Amino acid sequence: MIEDRVSKLIKPAILAAKAYHVPDSSGFIKLDAMENPYVWPEEIRREWSEQLQQAELNRYPDANVSQLRTRLTEVLSLPEGTAMMFGNGSDELIQIILMALNKSSNVVMAPEPTFVMYRLLSTMMELNFVGVPLNKDFSLNLAAMLKSIEQNQPAVIFIAWPNNPTGNAFEQDSLEQIIKAAPGLVVIDEAYHAFAQKSMLPFLLEYDNVVLMRTLSKLGLAGLRLGMLFGASSWITEFDKLRLPYNIGTLNQLSAKFIIQNIDLLEQQAAKIRNNRESVLTGLDSIAGIETWLSEANFILFRVSGKNANDVHNELKEKNILIKNLHGTHPLLENCMRVTIGTDEENQAFLSALNSILLG
Ligand SMILES: *Cc1c(COP(=O)(O)O)cnc(C)c1O
C-alpha cells in the first residue's frame, strides 16, 4: 500500500507535521499577513516593466547576485567587513541556518510566542526546539532565557526584533546579555525594520556570534521573496554553501535592484503605515472590551474580552475582513488577534466591523 511506503520512507517529524496553512483570501479585505497595502504609481510600474524587458530568461541568473549586492551595499550602512547572502525570502535563510547545524548541538531556542517558522522548520529537521515563554506583557523574561541557555546550550537563538506577533522590540540591554551568554549563534530577525526604525546592525561588529536578517516582504515586496542575511564572512561562507546555486531568479534580481533605486517610495509608504498604526491603535483603544499592546511593526496585537476570539474572527470574516486569529496558538495569546495596518479605508472598515461585532 502506498501509505506504508510513504510512512516508511518519510521522516517521522515530517509525517507528524501539519503543512503551513495559508487561508484563501480572495475577495477579503486582507489584513492578516503584514503586507504593504499600497501599490506602485503607474509611472513606476511602467519603468519597472521596461527594466524587466532586459531580462534574458534563456540564461541562468547571476549566481552571485552582484549588481543587487552592490546597490544594497550603497543604501545600507553595513559595518565594515560585513558579508551578505540572499534567500528566497528570509524563511529560506532560516532553513539554511538550521540545515547547517552540526548534529552535536541540535538545540534551537527562541522566546515565544514568536514567528512560527523557527519552531516549524526546526521540528521538521528533527532539531530540538526550546521555546522560552515571554512575560505576560510580552516583554522578554531575561532570567528565564539565561537559565534556559545555561541548561540547554542552544546552537542557535532566534530573536525577532520587533517580535511577531506581539509587535514589541525587546530591550537592547537584555539582548546583549543573551548574546554574551549564548554558546552559539544569535540570529536577529529584523523583518519589521522599516516600521521600528532602529537596528542592531552595529552589534555585528561587537559580537562575532551575531548574524542579522532583513527581508523586503514587509516593506512592500512580499510577492518578490527576497531575504538578506548579514554577518561575518566566516559564518556567511558556510551558510552560502547550502544555498541552491540560482535561488534568486533573474526577474527577482532585476525587480529588487529597480525598487532599491526607488527606495524613497517604499520609505514613504512605510511612514504612512507607521502613522496609520497610531490611528488604528487609537481606534482599537476606543472600543470597550479591547486590550492593545504598543507596536513597532506594521500590525497590532489585541485581545477581546467578553467574547471568544474564534467567534469574533469568524464574524469579521462574514463581514469580508481577514485578520489573524492567534487564540489557541500559545497560552499567552488567549483571545488575541493580530491585525495588519492597511489603507485608511481598510482600517476604517475593520474598526467599524469590530465595533459592531463587540456591541452586538
Ligand atoms: C514575515 C516574517 C518573516 C518572513 O519573511 P519572508 O522574507 O517573507 O520569508 C521572517 N521573520 C519574521 C519575524 C516575520 O514576521
mmCIF file of N, CA and C in Angstrom, residues 132 141-151 174 177-179 181-182:
data_model
loop_
_atom_site.group_PDB
_atom_site.id
_atom_site.type_symbol
_atom_site.label_atom_id
_atom_site.label_comp_id
_atom_site.label_asym_id
_atom_site.label_seq_id
_atom_site.Cartn_x
_atom_site.Cartn_y
_atom_site.Cartn_z
ATOM 1 N N VAL A 132 11.033 29.660 25.062
ATOM 2 C CA VAL A 132 11.025 30.214 26.416
ATOM 3 C C VAL A 132 9.915 31.264 26.491
ATOM 4 N N ASN A 141 11.529 37.573 29.162
ATOM 5 C CA ASN A 141 11.836 37.073 30.505
ATOM 6 C C ASN A 141 13.324 36.730 30.519
ATOM 7 N N LEU A 142 14.119 37.732 30.832
ATOM 8 C CA LEU A 142 15.575 37.578 30.712
ATOM 9 C C LEU A 142 16.103 36.464 31.609
ATOM 10 N N ALA A 143 15.623 36.426 32.855
ATOM 11 C CA ALA A 143 16.101 35.399 33.787
ATOM 12 C C ALA A 143 15.823 34.001 33.221
ATOM 13 N N ALA A 144 14.611 33.817 32.692
ATOM 14 C CA ALA A 144 14.253 32.501 32.141
ATOM 15 C C ALA A 144 15.086 32.174 30.908
ATOM 16 N N MET A 145 15.338 33.181 30.093
ATOM 17 C CA MET A 145 16.172 32.965 28.899
ATOM 18 C C MET A 145 17.581 32.538 29.314
ATOM 19 N N LEU A 146 18.166 33.276 30.252
ATOM 20 C CA LEU A 146 19.547 32.981 30.655
ATOM 21 C C LEU A 146 19.643 31.586 31.285
ATOM 22 N N LYS A 147 18.635 31.238 32.054
ATOM 23 C CA LYS A 147 18.622 29.924 32.688
ATOM 24 C C LYS A 147 18.517 28.825 31.622
ATOM 25 N N SER A 148 17.656 29.055 30.657
ATOM 26 C CA SER A 148 17.458 28.055 29.616
ATOM 27 C C SER A 148 18.700 27.928 28.722
ATOM 28 N N ILE A 149 19.377 29.032 28.496
ATOM 29 C CA ILE A 149 20.619 29.000 27.716
ATOM 30 C C ILE A 149 21.652 28.137 28.446
ATOM 31 N N GLU A 150 21.766 28.390 29.740
ATOM 32 C CA GLU A 150 22.687 27.629 30.586
ATOM 33 C C GLU A 150 22.378 26.123 30.531
ATOM 34 N N GLN A 151 21.096 25.805 30.653
ATOM 35 C CA GLN A 151 20.685 24.395 30.706
ATOM 36 C C GLN A 151 20.775 23.703 29.352
ATOM 37 N N SER A 174 18.863 43.581 27.418
ATOM 38 C CA SER A 174 18.591 42.157 27.620
ATOM 39 C C SER A 174 19.167 41.338 26.471
ATOM 40 N N GLN A 177 22.788 40.813 26.858
ATOM 41 C CA GLN A 177 23.097 39.783 27.860
ATOM 42 C C GLN A 177 22.904 38.392 27.288
ATOM 43 N N ILE A 178 21.888 38.242 26.463
ATOM 44 C CA ILE A 178 21.644 36.943 25.819
ATOM 45 C C ILE A 178 22.784 36.601 24.854
ATOM 46 N N ILE A 179 23.189 37.601 24.083
ATOM 47 C CA ILE A 179 24.284 37.387 23.128
ATOM 48 C C ILE A 179 25.552 36.959 23.863
ATOM 49 N N ALA A 181 25.743 35.500 26.766
ATOM 50 C CA ALA A 181 25.591 34.190 27.427
ATOM 51 C C ALA A 181 25.508 33.042 26.417
ATOM 52 N N ALA A 182 25.181 33.369 25.161
ATOM 53 C CA ALA A 182 24.926 32.316 24.170
ATOM 54 C C ALA A 182 26.208 31.574 23.791
#
